[in-house]
CSV table of C-alpha atoms and ligand atoms in Angstrom, one decimal:
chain,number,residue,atom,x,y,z
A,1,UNK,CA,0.0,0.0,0.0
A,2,UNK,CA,1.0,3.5,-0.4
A,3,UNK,CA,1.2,5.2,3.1
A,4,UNK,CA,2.2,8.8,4.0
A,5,UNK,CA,3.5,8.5,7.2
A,6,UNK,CA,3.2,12.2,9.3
A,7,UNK,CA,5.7,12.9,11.9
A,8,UNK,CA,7.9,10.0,10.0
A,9,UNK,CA,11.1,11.0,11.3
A,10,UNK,CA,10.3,10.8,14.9
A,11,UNK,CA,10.5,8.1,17.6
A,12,UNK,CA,7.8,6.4,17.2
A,13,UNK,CA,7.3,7.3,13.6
A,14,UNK,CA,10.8,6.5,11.8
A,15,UNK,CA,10.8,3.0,13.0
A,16,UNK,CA,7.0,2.4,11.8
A,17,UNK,CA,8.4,4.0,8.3
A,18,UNK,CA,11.5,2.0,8.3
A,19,UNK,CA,9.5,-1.5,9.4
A,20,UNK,CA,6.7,-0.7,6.3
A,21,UNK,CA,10.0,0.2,3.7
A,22,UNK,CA,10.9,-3.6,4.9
A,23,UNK,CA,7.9,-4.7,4.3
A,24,UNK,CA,7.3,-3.5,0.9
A,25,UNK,CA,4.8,-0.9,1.3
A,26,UNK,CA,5.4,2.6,-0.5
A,27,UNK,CA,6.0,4.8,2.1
A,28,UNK,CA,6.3,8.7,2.2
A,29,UNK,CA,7.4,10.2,5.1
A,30,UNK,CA,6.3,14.0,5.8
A,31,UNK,CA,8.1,16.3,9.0
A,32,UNK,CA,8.6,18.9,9.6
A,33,UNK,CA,12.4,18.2,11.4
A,34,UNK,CA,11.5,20.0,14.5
A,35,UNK,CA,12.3,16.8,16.6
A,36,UNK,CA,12.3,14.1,14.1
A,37,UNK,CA,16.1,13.0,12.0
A,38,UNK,CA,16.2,12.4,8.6
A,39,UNK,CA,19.2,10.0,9.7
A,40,UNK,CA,16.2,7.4,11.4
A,41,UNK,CA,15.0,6.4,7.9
A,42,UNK,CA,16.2,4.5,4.9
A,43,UNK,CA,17.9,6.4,2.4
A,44,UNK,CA,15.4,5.2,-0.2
A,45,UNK,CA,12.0,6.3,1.4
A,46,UNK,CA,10.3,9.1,0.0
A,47,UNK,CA,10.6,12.2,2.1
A,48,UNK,CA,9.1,15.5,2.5
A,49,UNK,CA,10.4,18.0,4.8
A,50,UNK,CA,7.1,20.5,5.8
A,51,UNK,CA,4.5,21.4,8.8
A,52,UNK,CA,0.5,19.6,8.6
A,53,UNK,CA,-0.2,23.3,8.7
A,54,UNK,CA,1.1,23.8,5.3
A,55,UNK,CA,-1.8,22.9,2.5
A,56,UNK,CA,0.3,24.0,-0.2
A,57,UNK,CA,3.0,21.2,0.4
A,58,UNK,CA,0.1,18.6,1.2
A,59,UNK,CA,-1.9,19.4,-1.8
A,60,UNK,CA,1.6,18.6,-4.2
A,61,UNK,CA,2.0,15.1,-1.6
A,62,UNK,CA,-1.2,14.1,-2.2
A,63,UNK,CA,-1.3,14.6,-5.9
A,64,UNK,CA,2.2,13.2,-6.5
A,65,UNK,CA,1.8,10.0,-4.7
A,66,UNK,CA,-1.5,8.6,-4.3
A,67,UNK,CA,-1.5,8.1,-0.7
A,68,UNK,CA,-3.9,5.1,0.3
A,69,UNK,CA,-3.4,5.7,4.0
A,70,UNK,CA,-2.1,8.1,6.6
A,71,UNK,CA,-0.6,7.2,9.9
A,72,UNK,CA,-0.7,10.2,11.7
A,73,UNK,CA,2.3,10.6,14.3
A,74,UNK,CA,3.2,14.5,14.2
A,75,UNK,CA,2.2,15.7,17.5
A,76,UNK,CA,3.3,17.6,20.4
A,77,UNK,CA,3.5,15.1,23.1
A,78,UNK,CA,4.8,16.3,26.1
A,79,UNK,CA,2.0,16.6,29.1
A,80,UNK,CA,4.4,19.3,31.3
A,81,UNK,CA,4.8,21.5,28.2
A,82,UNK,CA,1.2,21.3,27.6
A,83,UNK,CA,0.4,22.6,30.8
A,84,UNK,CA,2.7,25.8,30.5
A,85,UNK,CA,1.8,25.9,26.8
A,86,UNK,CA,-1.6,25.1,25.9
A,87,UNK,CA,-2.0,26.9,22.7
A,88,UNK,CA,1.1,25.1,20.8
A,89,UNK,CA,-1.0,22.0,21.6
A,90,UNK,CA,-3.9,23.2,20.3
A,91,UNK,CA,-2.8,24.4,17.1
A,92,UNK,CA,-0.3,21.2,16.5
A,93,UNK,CA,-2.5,18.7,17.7
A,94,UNK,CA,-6.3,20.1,16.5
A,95,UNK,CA,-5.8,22.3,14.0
A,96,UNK,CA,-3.5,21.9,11.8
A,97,UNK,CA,-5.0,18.7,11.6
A,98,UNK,CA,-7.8,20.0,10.0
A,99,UNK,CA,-5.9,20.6,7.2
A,100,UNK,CA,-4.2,17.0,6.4
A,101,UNK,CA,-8.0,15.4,6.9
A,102,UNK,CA,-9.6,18.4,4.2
A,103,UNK,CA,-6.6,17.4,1.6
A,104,UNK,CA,-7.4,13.6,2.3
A,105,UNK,CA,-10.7,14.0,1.2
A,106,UNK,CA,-9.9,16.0,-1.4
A,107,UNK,CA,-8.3,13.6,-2.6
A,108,UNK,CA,-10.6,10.8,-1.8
A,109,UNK,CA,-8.2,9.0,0.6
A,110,UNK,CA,-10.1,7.6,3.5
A,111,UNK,CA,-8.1,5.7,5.4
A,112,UNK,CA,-6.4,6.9,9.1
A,113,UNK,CA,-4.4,5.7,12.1
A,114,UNK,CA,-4.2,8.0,14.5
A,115,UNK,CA,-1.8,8.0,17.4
A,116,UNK,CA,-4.0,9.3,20.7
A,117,UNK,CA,-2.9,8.8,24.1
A,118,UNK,CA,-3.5,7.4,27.6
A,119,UNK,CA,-4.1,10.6,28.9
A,120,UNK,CA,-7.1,11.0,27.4
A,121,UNK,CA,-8.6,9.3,30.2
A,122,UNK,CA,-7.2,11.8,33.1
A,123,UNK,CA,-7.5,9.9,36.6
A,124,UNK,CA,-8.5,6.7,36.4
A,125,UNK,CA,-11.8,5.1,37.9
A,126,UNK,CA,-10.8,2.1,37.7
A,127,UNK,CA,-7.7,-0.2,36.4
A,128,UNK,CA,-7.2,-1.6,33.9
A,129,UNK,CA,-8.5,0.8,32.1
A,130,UNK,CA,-10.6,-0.2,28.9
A,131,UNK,CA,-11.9,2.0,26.0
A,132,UNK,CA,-15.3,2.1,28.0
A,133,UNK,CA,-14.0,3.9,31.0
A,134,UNK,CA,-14.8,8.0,30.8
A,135,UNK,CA,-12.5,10.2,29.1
A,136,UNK,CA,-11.9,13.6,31.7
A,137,UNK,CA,-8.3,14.9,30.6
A,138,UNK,CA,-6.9,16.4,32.9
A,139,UNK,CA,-3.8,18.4,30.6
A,140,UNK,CA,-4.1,19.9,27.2
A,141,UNK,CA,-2.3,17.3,25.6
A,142,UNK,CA,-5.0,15.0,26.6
A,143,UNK,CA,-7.3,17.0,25.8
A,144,UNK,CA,-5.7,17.7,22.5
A,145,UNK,CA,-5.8,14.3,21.4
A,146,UNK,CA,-9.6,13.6,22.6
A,147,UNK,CA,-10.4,17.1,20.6
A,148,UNK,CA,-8.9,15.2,17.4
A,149,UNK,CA,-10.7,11.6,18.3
A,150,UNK,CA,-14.0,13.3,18.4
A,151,UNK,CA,-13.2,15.2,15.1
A,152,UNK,CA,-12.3,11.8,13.7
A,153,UNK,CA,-16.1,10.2,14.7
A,154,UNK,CA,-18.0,13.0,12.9
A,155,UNK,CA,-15.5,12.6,10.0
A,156,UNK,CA,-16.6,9.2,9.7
A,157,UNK,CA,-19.9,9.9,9.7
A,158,UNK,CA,-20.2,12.1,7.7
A,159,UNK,CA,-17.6,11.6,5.2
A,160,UNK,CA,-17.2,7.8,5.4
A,161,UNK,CA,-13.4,8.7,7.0
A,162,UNK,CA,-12.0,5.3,8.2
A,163,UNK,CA,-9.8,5.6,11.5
A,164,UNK,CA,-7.9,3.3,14.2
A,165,UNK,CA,-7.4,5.4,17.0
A,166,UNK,CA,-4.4,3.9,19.1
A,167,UNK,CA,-4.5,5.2,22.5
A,168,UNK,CA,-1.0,4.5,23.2
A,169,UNK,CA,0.3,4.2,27.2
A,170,UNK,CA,3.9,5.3,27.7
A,171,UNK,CA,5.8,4.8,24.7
A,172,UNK,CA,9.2,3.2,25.7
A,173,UNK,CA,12.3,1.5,24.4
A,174,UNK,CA,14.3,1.4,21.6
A,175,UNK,CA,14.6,-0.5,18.2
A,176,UNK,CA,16.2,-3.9,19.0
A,177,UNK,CA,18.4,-3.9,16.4
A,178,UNK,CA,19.5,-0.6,17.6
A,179,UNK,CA,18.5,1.4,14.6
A,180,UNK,CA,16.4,4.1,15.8
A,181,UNK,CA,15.5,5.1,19.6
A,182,UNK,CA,14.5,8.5,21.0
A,183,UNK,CA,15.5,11.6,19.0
A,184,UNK,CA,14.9,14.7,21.7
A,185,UNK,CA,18.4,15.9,22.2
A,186,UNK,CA,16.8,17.5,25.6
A,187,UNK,CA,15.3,14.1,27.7
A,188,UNK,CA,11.5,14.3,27.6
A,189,UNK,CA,10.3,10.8,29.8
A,190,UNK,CA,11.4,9.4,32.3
A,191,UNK,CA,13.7,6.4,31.0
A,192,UNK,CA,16.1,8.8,28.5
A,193,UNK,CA,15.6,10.9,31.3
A,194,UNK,CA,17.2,8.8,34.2
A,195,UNK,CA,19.8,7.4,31.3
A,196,UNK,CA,20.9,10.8,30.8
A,197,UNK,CA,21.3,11.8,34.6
A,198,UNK,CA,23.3,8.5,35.0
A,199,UNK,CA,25.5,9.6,32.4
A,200,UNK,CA,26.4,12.7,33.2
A,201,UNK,CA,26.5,12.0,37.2
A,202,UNK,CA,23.3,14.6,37.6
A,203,UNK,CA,20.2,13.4,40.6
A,204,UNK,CA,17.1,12.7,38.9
A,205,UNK,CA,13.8,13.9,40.3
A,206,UNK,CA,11.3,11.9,41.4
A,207,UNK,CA,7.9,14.1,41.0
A,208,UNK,CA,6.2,13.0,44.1
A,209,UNK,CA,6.6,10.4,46.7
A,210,UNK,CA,3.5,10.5,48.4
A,211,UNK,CA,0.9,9.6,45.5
A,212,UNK,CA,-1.6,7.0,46.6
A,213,UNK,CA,0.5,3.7,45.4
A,214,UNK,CA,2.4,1.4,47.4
A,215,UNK,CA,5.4,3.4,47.1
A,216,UNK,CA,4.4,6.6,46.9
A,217,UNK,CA,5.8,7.4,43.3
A,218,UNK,CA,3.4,7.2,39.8
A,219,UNK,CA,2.7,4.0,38.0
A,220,UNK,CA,2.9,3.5,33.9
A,221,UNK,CA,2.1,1.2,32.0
A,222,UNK,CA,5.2,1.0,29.5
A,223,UNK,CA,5.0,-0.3,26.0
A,224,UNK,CA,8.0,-1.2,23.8
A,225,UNK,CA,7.9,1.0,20.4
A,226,UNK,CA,8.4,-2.2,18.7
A,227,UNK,CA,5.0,-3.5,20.0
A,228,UNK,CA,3.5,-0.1,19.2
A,229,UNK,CA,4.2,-0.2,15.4
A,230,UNK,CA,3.5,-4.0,14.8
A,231,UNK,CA,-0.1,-3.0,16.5
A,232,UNK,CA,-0.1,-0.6,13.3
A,233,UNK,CA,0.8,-2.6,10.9
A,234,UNK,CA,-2.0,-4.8,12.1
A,235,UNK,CA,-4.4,-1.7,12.4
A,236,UNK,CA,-3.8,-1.1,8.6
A,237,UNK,CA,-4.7,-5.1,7.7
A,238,UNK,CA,-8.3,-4.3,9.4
A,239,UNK,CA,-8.5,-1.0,7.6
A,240,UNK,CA,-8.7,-3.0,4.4
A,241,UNK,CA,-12.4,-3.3,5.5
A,242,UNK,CA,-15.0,-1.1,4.8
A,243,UNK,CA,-16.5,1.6,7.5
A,244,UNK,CA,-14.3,1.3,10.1
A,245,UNK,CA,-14.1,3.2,13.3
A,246,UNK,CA,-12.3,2.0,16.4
A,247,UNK,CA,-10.8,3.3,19.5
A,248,UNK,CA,-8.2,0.9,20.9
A,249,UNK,CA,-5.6,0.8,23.6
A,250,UNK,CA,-2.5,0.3,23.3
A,251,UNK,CA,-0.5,-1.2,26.7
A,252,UNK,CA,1.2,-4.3,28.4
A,253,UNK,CA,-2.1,-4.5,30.8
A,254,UNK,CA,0.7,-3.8,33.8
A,255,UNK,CA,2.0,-1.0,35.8
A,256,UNK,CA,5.4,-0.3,36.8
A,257,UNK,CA,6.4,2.7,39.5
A,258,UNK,CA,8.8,5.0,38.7
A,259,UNK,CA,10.8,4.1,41.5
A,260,UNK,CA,10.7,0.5,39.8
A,261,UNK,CA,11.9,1.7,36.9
A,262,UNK,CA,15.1,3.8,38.3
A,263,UNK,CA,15.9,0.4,40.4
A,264,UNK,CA,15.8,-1.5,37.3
A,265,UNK,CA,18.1,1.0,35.4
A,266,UNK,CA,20.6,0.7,38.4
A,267,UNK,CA,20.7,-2.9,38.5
A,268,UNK,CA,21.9,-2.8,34.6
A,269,UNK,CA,24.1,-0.4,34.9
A,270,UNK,CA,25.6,-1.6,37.9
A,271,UNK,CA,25.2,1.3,40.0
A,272,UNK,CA,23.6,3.7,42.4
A,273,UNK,CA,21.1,6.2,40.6
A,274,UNK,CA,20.6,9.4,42.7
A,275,UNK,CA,17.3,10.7,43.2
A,276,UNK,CA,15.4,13.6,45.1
A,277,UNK,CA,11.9,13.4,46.1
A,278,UNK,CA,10.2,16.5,44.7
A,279,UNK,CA,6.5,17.9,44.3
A,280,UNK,CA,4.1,15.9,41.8
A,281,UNK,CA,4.0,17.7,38.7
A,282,UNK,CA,0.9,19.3,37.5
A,283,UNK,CA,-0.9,17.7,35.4
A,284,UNK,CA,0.1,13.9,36.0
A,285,UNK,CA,-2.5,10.9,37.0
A,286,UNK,CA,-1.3,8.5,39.8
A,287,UNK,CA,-1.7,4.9,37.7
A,288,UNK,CA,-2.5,4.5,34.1
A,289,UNK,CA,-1.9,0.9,33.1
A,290,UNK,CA,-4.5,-0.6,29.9
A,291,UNK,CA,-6.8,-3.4,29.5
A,292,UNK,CA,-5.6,-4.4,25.9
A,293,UNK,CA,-7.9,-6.9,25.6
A,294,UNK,CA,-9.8,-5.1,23.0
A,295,UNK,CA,-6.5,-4.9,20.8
A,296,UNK,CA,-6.0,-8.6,21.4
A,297,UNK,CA,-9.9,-9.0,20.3
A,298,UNK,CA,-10.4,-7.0,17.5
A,299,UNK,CA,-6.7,-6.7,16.0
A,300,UNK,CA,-4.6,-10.0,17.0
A,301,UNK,CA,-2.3,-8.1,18.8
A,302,UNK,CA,-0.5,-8.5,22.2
A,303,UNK,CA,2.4,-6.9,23.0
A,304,UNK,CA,5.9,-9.4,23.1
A,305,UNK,CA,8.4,-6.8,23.9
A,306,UNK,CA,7.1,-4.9,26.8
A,307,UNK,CA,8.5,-6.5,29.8
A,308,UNK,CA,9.8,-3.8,31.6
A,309,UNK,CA,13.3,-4.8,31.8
A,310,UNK,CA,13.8,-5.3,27.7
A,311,UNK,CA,12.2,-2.2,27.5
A,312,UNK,CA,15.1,-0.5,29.7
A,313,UNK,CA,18.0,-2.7,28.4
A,314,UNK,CA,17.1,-1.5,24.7
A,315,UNK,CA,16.8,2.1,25.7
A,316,UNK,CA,20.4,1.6,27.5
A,317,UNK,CA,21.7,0.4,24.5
A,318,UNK,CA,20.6,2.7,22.6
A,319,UNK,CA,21.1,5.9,24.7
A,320,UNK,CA,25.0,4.9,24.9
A,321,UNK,CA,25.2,3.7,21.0
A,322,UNK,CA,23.0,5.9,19.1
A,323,UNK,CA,23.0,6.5,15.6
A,324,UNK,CA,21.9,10.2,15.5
B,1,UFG,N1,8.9,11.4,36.1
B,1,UFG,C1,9.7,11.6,37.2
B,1,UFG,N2,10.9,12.3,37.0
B,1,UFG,C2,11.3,12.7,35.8
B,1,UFG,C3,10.4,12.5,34.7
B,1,UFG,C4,9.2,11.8,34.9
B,1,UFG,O1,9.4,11.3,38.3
B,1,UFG,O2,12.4,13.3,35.7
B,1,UFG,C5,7.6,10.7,36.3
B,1,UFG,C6,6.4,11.5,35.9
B,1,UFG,O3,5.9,12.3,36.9
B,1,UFG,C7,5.4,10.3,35.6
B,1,UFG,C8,6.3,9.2,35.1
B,1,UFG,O4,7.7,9.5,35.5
B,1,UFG,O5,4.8,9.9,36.7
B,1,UFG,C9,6.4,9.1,33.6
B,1,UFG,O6,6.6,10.4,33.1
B,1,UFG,P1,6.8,10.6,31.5
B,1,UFG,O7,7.1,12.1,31.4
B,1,UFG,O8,7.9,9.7,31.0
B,1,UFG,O9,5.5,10.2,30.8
B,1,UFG,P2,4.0,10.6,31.1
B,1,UFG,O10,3.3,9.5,31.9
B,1,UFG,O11,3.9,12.0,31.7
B,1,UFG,O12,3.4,10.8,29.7
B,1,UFG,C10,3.7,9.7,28.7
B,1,UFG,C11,3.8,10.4,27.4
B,1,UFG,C12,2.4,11.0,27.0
B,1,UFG,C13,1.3,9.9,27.2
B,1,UFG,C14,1.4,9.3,28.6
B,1,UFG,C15,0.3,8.2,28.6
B,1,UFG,O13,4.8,11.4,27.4
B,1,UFG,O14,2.5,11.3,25.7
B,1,UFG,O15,2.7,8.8,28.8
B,1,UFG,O16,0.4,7.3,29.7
B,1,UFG,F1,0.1,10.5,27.1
């Protein structure tokens, strides 16, 4: 299939390009390089450097190649920036979408995976969570992404608009053959984040101690990247059928505490990490962890690289042998 790939250069994005080029699918890539490296893809993907805000570019994309599909990565995704800076999530995540989905059907292409979020749900109100519980964001980026999933359901009313929406948990890990990991050059989550405080002998902060957990500290529900993208590449099979529209999570079904996590990452690399309890950051939930059985159900997926400890050792490798 022919599949424009947005935000194809990113994390997430640049292994899901590289994994359909290896798979035989025509891929074009669009970013805009504000995070993303053109250094994460194969040389011989298609690739255009722009912004979803920029119809001109996506009219000549569109007419050029035929696009069949769009997985839609290009986001802002950080929840602390979104709290200090609402309206760069806003216009990023809601409305220069508008744009892409008016040039799709102008072009008659009806078919969309779109990468949404845990946060969607805000606190939980009751775990696992499944794709029935309430959605009550509780930071713009959540809300962001709900703004863009409810956009999607009239779409597909009203213009027959096919969609997956992936609700991804926390997006972890690294490419196992080491070919693509993380590309923020300033740490954004917490594993790169407690990676690059080990490295450079700096105390990582722990943004509250005294949630209501067992040990006081957040829980996530990480997911390997490579589990991410094979759940697309499954998403798209279903999307070969006609009026699709689903909402489906995308975790291990498992938490893990961020005090977990920065013992696991000092048992492989051998040492102590520093930390400092500090205040809870605004805007965070105290445990997300999914119910993926609907992702099991409807798409044949489980996750098979999510175990916390793989996730961590491929992010180690990665963060002391990357490529870019
Ligand atoms: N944390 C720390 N110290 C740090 C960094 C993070 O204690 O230096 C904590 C956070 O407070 C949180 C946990 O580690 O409790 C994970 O934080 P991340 O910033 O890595 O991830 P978030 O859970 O905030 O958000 C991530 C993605 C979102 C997605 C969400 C869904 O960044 O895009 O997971 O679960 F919506």
């Amino acid at each position: 299939m022919k599949v424009l790939v947005t935000g194809g250069a990113g994390y997430v994005g640049s292994l899901m390009s590289s994994k359909l080029h290896d798979a035989q699918h025509d891929v074009v890539v669009f970013d805009n390089l504000s995070t993303g490296k053109k250094k994460a893809l194969p040389k011989s993907v298609t690739f255009y450097e722009g912004d979803i805000g920029d119809e001109k570019i996506l009219n000549d994309i569109f007419q050029k190649e035929s696009i069949e599909i769009v997985m839609h990565f290009a986001a802002k995704i950080q929840v602390g920036e979104s709290v200090r800076k609402p309206d760069l999530y806003y216009r990023n995540n809601v409305a220069k979408v508008l744009h892409l989905l008016k040039t799709m059907l102008q072009h008659n292409c009806k078919k969309f995976i779109f990468s949404s979020t845990a946060a969607v749900y805000g606190e939980p109100q009751y775990l696992p969570i499944d794709e029935q519980h309430p959605v009550n964001p509780i930071n713009p980026y959540g809300s962001s992404k709900l703004m863009l999933e409810s956009i999607l359901a009239d779409y597909h009313k009203a213009f027959n608009m096919d969609c997956i929406i992936l609700r991804y948990f926390n997006a972890a890990g690294a490419a196992i053959d080491g070919s693509v990991g993380e590309v923020q050059i300033k740490k954004q989550n917490l594993i790169p984040i407690v990676l690059d405080n080990f490295e450079h002998n700096r105390t990582t902060s722990i943004f509250g101690a005294d949630w209501n957990t067992e040990d006081g500290s957040c829980i996530r529900d990480y997911i390997h990247i490579e589990d991410i993208v094979e759940a697309h590449a499954k998403a798209m099979e279903y999307l070969s059928r006609k009026n699709i529209f689903e909402i489906i999570n995308l975790g291990s079904n498992s938490g893990v505490s961020v005090k977990e996590v920065i013992s696991i990452i000092s048992k492989i690399t051998g040492r102590k990490i520093d930390t400092k309890e500090n205040p809870r950051r605004r805007g965070d939930a105290a445990q997300l962890i999914a119910s993926n059985e609907k992702a099991k159900r409807i798409l044949g997926w489980k996750p098979v690289n999510s175990n916390i400890k793989d996730i961590i050792r491929s992010a180690y490798r990665w963060h002391f042998n990357r490529k870019y």
